Short mmCIF file of C-alpha atoms in Angstrom, two decimals:
data_model
loop_
_atom_site.label_atom_id
_atom_site.label_comp_id
_atom_site.label_asym_id
_atom_site.label_seq_id
_atom_site.Cartn_x
_atom_site.Cartn_y
_atom_site.Cartn_z
CA MET A 30 26.85 -35.73 19.14
CA ASP A 31 23.09 -35.44 18.92
CA ASN A 32 21.85 -38.41 16.89
CA SER A 33 19.21 -36.21 15.30
CA LEU A 34 21.95 -34.51 13.27
CA ILE A 35 22.35 -37.77 11.27
CA LEU A 36 18.86 -37.23 9.86
CA SER A 37 19.98 -33.95 8.17
CA HIS A 38 22.45 -35.89 6.07
CA LEU A 39 20.21 -38.73 4.91
CA PRO A 40 18.74 -38.49 1.36
CA HIS A 41 15.07 -37.67 1.00
CA SER A 42 14.35 -40.44 -1.42
CA VAL A 43 14.89 -44.24 -1.30
CA ALA A 44 16.78 -45.92 -4.11
CA TYR A 45 14.71 -47.73 -6.73
CA HIS A 46 14.22 -51.37 -5.95
CA ALA A 47 16.94 -53.33 -7.80
CA SER A 48 14.75 -56.38 -8.34
CA VAL A 49 12.30 -54.39 -10.57
CA LEU A 50 15.18 -53.41 -12.82
CA GLU A 51 16.35 -57.03 -12.96
CA MET A 52 12.89 -58.29 -13.96
CA ARG A 53 12.60 -55.72 -16.75
CA GLN A 54 15.82 -56.93 -18.31
CA ARG A 55 14.53 -60.55 -18.70
CA PRO A 56 13.23 -61.71 -22.15
CA ALA A 57 10.47 -63.80 -20.62
CA PRO A 58 8.45 -63.74 -17.41
CA PRO A 59 10.50 -65.21 -14.50
CA GLU A 60 9.53 -68.21 -12.42
CA PRO A 61 8.17 -67.52 -8.90
CA GLY A 62 11.38 -68.82 -7.37
CA GLU A 63 13.46 -66.49 -9.57
CA ILE A 64 11.36 -63.58 -8.42
CA ALA A 65 11.95 -64.50 -4.75
CA ASP A 66 15.66 -64.86 -5.30
CA ALA A 67 15.88 -61.42 -7.05
CA VAL A 68 13.88 -59.79 -4.27
CA CYS A 69 16.17 -61.28 -1.63
CA ARG A 70 19.30 -60.17 -3.48
CA ALA A 71 17.90 -56.68 -3.80
CA GLU A 72 16.93 -56.53 -0.16
CA ARG A 73 20.46 -57.51 0.90
CA GLU A 74 22.04 -54.94 -1.35
CA HIS A 75 19.52 -52.36 -0.33
CA ALA A 76 20.30 -52.99 3.37
CA ARG A 77 23.92 -52.69 2.71
CA ALA A 78 23.46 -49.44 0.90
CA VAL A 79 21.28 -48.08 3.71
CA TRP A 80 23.91 -48.84 6.31
CA GLU A 81 26.63 -47.26 4.20
CA THR A 82 24.41 -44.17 3.82
CA ILE A 83 23.85 -44.04 7.62
CA HIS A 84 27.57 -44.33 8.33
CA THR A 85 28.27 -41.50 5.91
CA ALA A 86 25.54 -39.45 7.48
CA ARG A 87 26.97 -40.07 10.93
CA ARG A 88 30.39 -38.90 9.81
CA LEU A 89 28.89 -35.75 8.29
CA ALA A 90 26.89 -35.19 11.44
CA ASP A 91 30.12 -35.27 13.49
CA ASP A 92 31.48 -32.56 11.18
CA THR A 93 28.28 -30.54 11.60
CA ALA A 94 28.43 -30.84 15.40
CA THR A 95 31.83 -29.21 15.40
CA VAL A 96 30.45 -25.98 13.84
CA LEU A 97 27.48 -25.64 16.08
CA GLY A 98 27.94 -22.96 18.70
CA ARG A 99 29.78 -20.74 16.23
CA ASN A 100 26.81 -18.39 15.94
CA VAL A 101 24.81 -21.36 14.54
CA SER A 102 22.20 -23.11 16.71
CA VAL A 103 20.06 -26.18 15.98
CA ALA A 104 16.55 -27.16 16.99
CA SER A 105 15.51 -30.74 16.37
CA PHE A 106 11.99 -31.80 15.70
CA TRP A 107 11.80 -33.03 19.39
CA SER A 108 13.14 -29.82 20.98
CA ASP A 109 10.99 -27.22 22.78
CA GLU A 110 12.11 -24.31 20.64
CA TYR A 111 11.12 -26.10 17.31
CA PRO A 112 8.26 -24.08 15.66
CA PRO A 113 4.98 -25.96 16.38
CA ALA A 114 3.56 -25.06 12.92
CA LEU A 115 6.20 -27.27 11.24
CA ARG A 116 5.38 -30.30 13.30
CA ALA A 117 2.12 -30.59 11.32
CA LEU A 118 3.84 -30.87 7.97
CA GLU A 119 3.69 -34.17 6.09
CA GLU A 120 7.49 -33.89 5.68
CA PRO A 121 8.76 -31.79 8.60
CA PRO A 122 12.39 -30.78 8.66
CA TRP A 123 14.08 -32.94 11.25
CA ASN A 124 16.47 -30.15 12.29
CA LEU A 125 16.41 -26.41 11.87
CA PHE A 126 19.79 -24.80 11.87
CA TYR A 127 19.52 -21.05 12.56
CA LYS A 128 21.16 -17.77 13.40
CA GLY A 129 19.38 -15.20 15.52
CA LYS A 130 15.95 -16.41 16.51
CA LEU A 131 13.41 -18.97 15.31
CA PRO A 132 9.88 -17.83 14.44
CA ARG A 133 7.79 -17.81 17.59
CA GLU A 134 4.25 -19.03 18.02
CA ALA A 135 2.99 -15.59 17.04
CA PRO A 136 -0.71 -14.58 16.62
CA ARG A 137 -0.22 -14.40 12.86
CA THR A 138 2.54 -15.09 10.36
CA LEU A 139 2.57 -13.72 6.74
CA ALA A 140 4.75 -15.31 4.09
CA VAL A 141 5.61 -12.96 1.21
CA VAL A 142 6.88 -14.49 -2.00
CA GLY A 143 7.21 -13.50 -5.61
CA SER A 144 9.42 -12.77 -8.62
CA ARG A 145 13.17 -12.22 -8.36
CA ARG A 146 12.70 -9.49 -10.98
CA PRO A 147 9.57 -7.53 -9.99
CA ASP A 148 8.39 -4.55 -12.00
CA ALA A 149 7.43 -1.18 -10.53
CA TYR A 150 3.95 -2.43 -9.69
CA GLY A 151 5.33 -5.35 -7.62
CA VAL A 152 7.73 -3.06 -5.83
CA ARG A 153 4.97 -0.63 -5.02
CA LEU A 154 2.63 -3.36 -3.70
CA VAL A 155 5.19 -4.51 -1.08
CA SER A 156 6.43 -1.04 -0.22
CA GLU A 157 2.91 0.29 0.41
CA PHE A 158 1.09 -2.78 1.70
CA LEU A 159 3.55 -4.16 4.30
CA PRO A 160 4.14 -0.96 6.29
CA ARG A 161 0.33 -0.45 6.50
CA LEU A 162 -0.40 -3.81 8.13
CA THR A 163 -1.75 -3.37 11.63
CA THR A 164 -2.27 -7.05 12.79
CA ARG A 165 -0.97 -7.23 16.28
CA GLY A 166 2.06 -9.49 16.83
CA LEU A 167 2.55 -10.01 13.08
CA GLN A 168 5.76 -11.67 11.87
CA VAL A 169 6.93 -12.02 8.24
CA VAL A 170 8.62 -15.01 6.50
CA SER A 171 10.35 -15.03 3.15
CA GLY A 172 13.35 -16.54 1.41
CA LEU A 173 15.99 -13.69 1.17
CA ALA A 174 16.14 -14.04 -2.62
CA HIS A 175 16.48 -11.04 -4.89
CA GLY A 176 13.32 -9.17 -5.75
CA ILE A 177 10.09 -9.59 -3.79
CA ASP A 178 11.76 -11.56 -0.97
CA SER A 179 14.37 -8.86 -0.41
CA LEU A 180 11.65 -6.15 -0.43
CA ALA A 181 9.61 -8.11 2.10
CA HIS A 182 12.54 -8.34 4.43
CA HIS A 183 13.50 -4.70 3.91
CA TYR A 184 10.00 -3.23 4.57
CA ALA A 185 9.24 -5.66 7.44
CA THR A 186 12.45 -4.58 9.12
CA GLU A 187 11.75 -0.89 8.51
CA SER A 188 8.30 -1.36 9.98
CA GLY A 189 9.60 -3.07 13.13
CA MET A 190 8.16 -6.48 12.26
CA PRO A 191 10.16 -9.58 13.26
CA ASN A 192 11.03 -11.33 9.99
CA PHE A 193 12.74 -14.61 9.12
CA ALA A 194 14.55 -15.80 6.12
CA VAL A 195 14.30 -19.50 5.17
CA LEU A 196 17.37 -20.41 3.07
CA GLY A 197 18.04 -23.07 0.42
CA SER A 198 21.60 -23.35 1.69
CA GLY A 199 23.33 -23.60 5.04
CA VAL A 200 22.77 -20.51 7.24
CA ASP A 201 26.43 -19.82 7.03
CA VAL A 202 26.36 -19.78 3.21
CA LEU A 203 24.20 -16.81 2.29
CA TYR A 204 22.62 -16.89 -1.15
CA PRO A 205 22.59 -14.51 -2.93
CA ALA A 206 25.88 -13.34 -1.40
CA ASP A 207 25.12 -9.68 -2.02
CA ASN A 208 22.26 -9.91 0.48
CA ASN A 209 24.72 -10.11 3.41
CA GLU A 210 23.82 -6.64 4.59
CA LEU A 211 20.10 -7.33 4.44
CA ALA A 212 20.62 -10.58 6.31
CA ALA A 213 22.47 -8.69 9.03
CA ARG A 214 19.62 -6.22 9.41
CA VAL A 215 17.11 -9.12 9.65
CA LEU A 216 19.17 -10.46 12.58
CA ASP A 217 19.66 -7.00 14.20
CA SER A 218 15.88 -6.43 14.09
CA GLY A 219 15.15 -9.51 16.19
CA GLY A 220 14.55 -11.91 13.32
CA GLY A 221 16.51 -14.91 12.15
CA LEU A 222 17.96 -17.01 9.34
CA LEU A 223 17.00 -20.72 9.20
CA SER A 224 17.48 -23.76 7.11
CA GLU A 225 16.98 -27.50 7.30
CA LEU A 226 20.29 -27.93 5.53
CA PRO A 227 23.45 -28.38 7.64
CA PRO A 228 25.98 -25.53 7.86
CA GLY A 229 28.34 -25.44 4.90
CA THR A 230 25.67 -26.64 2.40
CA GLN A 231 25.94 -24.77 -0.89
CA PRO A 232 22.76 -23.61 -2.62
CA ARG A 233 21.49 -25.93 -5.28
CA ALA A 234 18.32 -25.87 -7.46
CA MET A 235 16.88 -28.92 -5.77
CA HIS A 236 17.03 -27.34 -2.39
CA PHE A 237 14.62 -24.44 -3.11
CA PRO A 238 11.32 -26.30 -3.72
CA ARG A 239 11.83 -28.04 -0.32
CA ARG A 240 12.77 -24.70 1.24
CA ASN A 241 9.43 -23.30 0.02
CA ARG A 242 7.37 -25.82 1.93
CA ILE A 243 8.94 -24.50 5.15
CA ILE A 244 8.10 -20.90 4.16
CA SER A 245 4.42 -21.81 3.66
CA GLY A 246 4.46 -24.20 6.61
CA LEU A 247 5.37 -21.33 8.95
CA ALA A 248 2.70 -19.01 7.60
CA ASP A 249 -0.97 -18.50 8.27
CA VAL A 250 -1.39 -16.55 4.99
CA VAL A 251 0.87 -16.81 1.88
CA TRP A 252 0.83 -13.64 -0.24
CA VAL A 253 2.06 -14.29 -3.74
CA VAL A 254 2.96 -10.85 -5.10
CA GLN A 255 4.19 -11.51 -8.59
CA GLY A 256 5.41 -14.48 -10.68
CA ALA A 257 5.72 -15.74 -14.19
CA GLY A 258 5.61 -19.25 -15.63
CA ARG A 259 6.90 -21.87 -13.12
CA SER A 260 8.71 -19.58 -10.73
CA GLY A 261 9.47 -20.52 -7.08
CA SER A 262 6.38 -18.63 -5.91
CA LEU A 263 4.23 -21.22 -7.68
CA HIS A 264 5.99 -23.95 -5.68
CA THR A 265 5.28 -22.03 -2.46
CA ALA A 266 1.60 -21.61 -3.42
CA ARG A 267 1.28 -25.35 -4.18
CA ALA A 268 2.86 -26.19 -0.83
CA ALA A 269 0.49 -23.78 0.90
CA VAL A 270 -2.57 -25.35 -0.71
CA ALA A 271 -1.34 -28.84 0.25
CA GLN A 272 -0.90 -27.64 3.84
CA GLY A 273 -4.36 -26.01 3.99
CA LYS A 274 -3.02 -22.47 4.27
CA THR A 275 -4.74 -19.38 2.92
CA VAL A 276 -3.27 -18.15 -0.33
CA ALA A 277 -3.73 -14.46 -1.33
CA ALA A 278 -2.85 -12.46 -4.46
CA VAL A 279 -3.34 -9.01 -5.98
CA PRO A 280 -4.86 -8.95 -9.46
CA SER A 281 -3.00 -7.20 -12.25
CA SER A 282 -2.86 -6.74 -16.00
CA VAL A 283 -3.52 -9.91 -18.04
CA PHE A 284 -0.89 -8.60 -20.46
CA SER A 285 1.90 -8.62 -17.90
CA GLU A 286 3.96 -11.83 -17.68
CA LEU A 287 4.64 -11.21 -13.98
CA SER A 288 0.88 -11.31 -13.35
CA GLN A 289 0.49 -14.87 -14.68
CA ILE A 290 0.69 -16.63 -11.33
CA PRO A 291 -1.23 -14.16 -9.10
CA ASN A 292 -4.08 -13.86 -11.69
CA ARG A 293 -4.29 -17.63 -12.14
CA LEU A 294 -4.28 -18.20 -8.38
CA ILE A 295 -7.18 -15.84 -8.03
CA TYR A 296 -9.03 -17.54 -10.93
CA ASP A 297 -8.51 -20.88 -9.20
CA GLY A 298 -9.83 -19.67 -5.88
CA ALA A 299 -7.13 -17.72 -4.02
CA CYS A 300 -8.24 -14.76 -1.96
CA THR A 301 -8.29 -11.49 -3.82
CA VAL A 302 -6.43 -8.66 -2.03
CA LEU A 303 -7.05 -5.09 -3.20
CA ARG A 304 -5.60 -3.13 -0.33
CA ALA A 305 -3.54 -3.62 2.81
CA ASP A 306 -6.68 -3.82 4.94
CA ASP A 307 -7.68 -6.99 3.00
CA LEU A 308 -4.40 -8.67 4.05
CA ASP A 309 -4.98 -7.62 7.65
CA HIS A 310 -8.51 -9.09 7.55
CA LEU A 311 -7.25 -12.37 6.16
CA LEU A 312 -4.52 -12.51 8.78
CA GLN A 313 -7.07 -11.98 11.52
CA THR A 314 -9.57 -14.47 10.11
CA HIS A 315 -7.38 -16.76 8.20
CA ALA A 316 -9.49 -19.92 8.57
CA ARG A 317 -11.34 -20.53 5.31
CA ASP A 318 -14.72 -20.76 7.00
CA ALA A 319 -14.16 -17.40 8.64
CA ILE A 320 -13.32 -15.46 5.48
CA PRO A 321 -16.09 -12.96 4.63
CA ALA A 322 -18.07 -13.35 1.47
CA ASN A 323 -16.40 -10.52 -0.40
CA LEU A 324 -13.05 -12.31 0.02
CA ALA A 325 -14.17 -15.96 -0.08
CA PRO A 326 -12.78 -18.00 -3.02
CA GLN A 327 -15.22 -19.39 -5.50
CA ARG A 328 -13.16 -22.57 -6.10
CA GLN A 329 -11.70 -24.05 -2.90
CA GLN A 330 -9.41 -26.61 -4.44
CA LEU A 331 -6.87 -24.37 -6.20
CA PRO A 332 -5.90 -27.09 -8.67
CA LEU A 333 -3.00 -25.19 -10.24
CA GLU A 334 -2.53 -27.87 -12.93
CA GLY A 335 -2.66 -25.32 -15.74
CA LEU A 336 0.43 -23.43 -14.54
#
């Protein structure tokens, strides 16, 4: 078994230090010696818990190793096939489990994200803009969700663009299940399905924000098509900003709920896209200091706190 598989089963957060909880329960400030004793007890218990977690992860990794090779491959952070763009992330996925292919080091990668329930305007944006992109060697990344994600995969496949779906579940547990046919077309067109979660992992709400950082991490430009309130597309935009990626959006009616996120992103400094040519231009000059004046954001920080 590859020891790197153990990392996929370790929790992302460390348990709260028990000594702090003990100090809070005291009616009066403890003596220095009591503090030292509490810390030592907590350290011993923490160390025991860590080892138990590692042993559990090792057992789960053994289970994972048995399913690899059944149309599921794995690329660890240290392997040659691991996408270079993800190595630069603050929290890179230690392993990528995948079917088909992994995103290659292409000239340009476009992430397309948005609402699971787009209106006719959002559908038209994707159906008209994606097929018109002419950037050489372009590949598309999205999340295989209903709505904008599915449209992105569909039109990228129809246009002959390699496209890749980053999942919030194991690659053998497709979600939503009714996108099985679309997933098959993604694979048949030379793309791939990938996830940092081991095979067999069921989709859970907590998985998707972490999934989104991989979508933006693979991209040069993140196009947020539509989104309302605190949708997943906002998580992806925030991740993109933190990673120093270019965020793009198309303006729309201020009276449309689905325009809340794109319009706010533009207000906060995202690049305004009015036609497919603008996306092409951003993809070809995606570094912020290379963006022409008519596309350059007025506010570079994209604070996003108001959303």
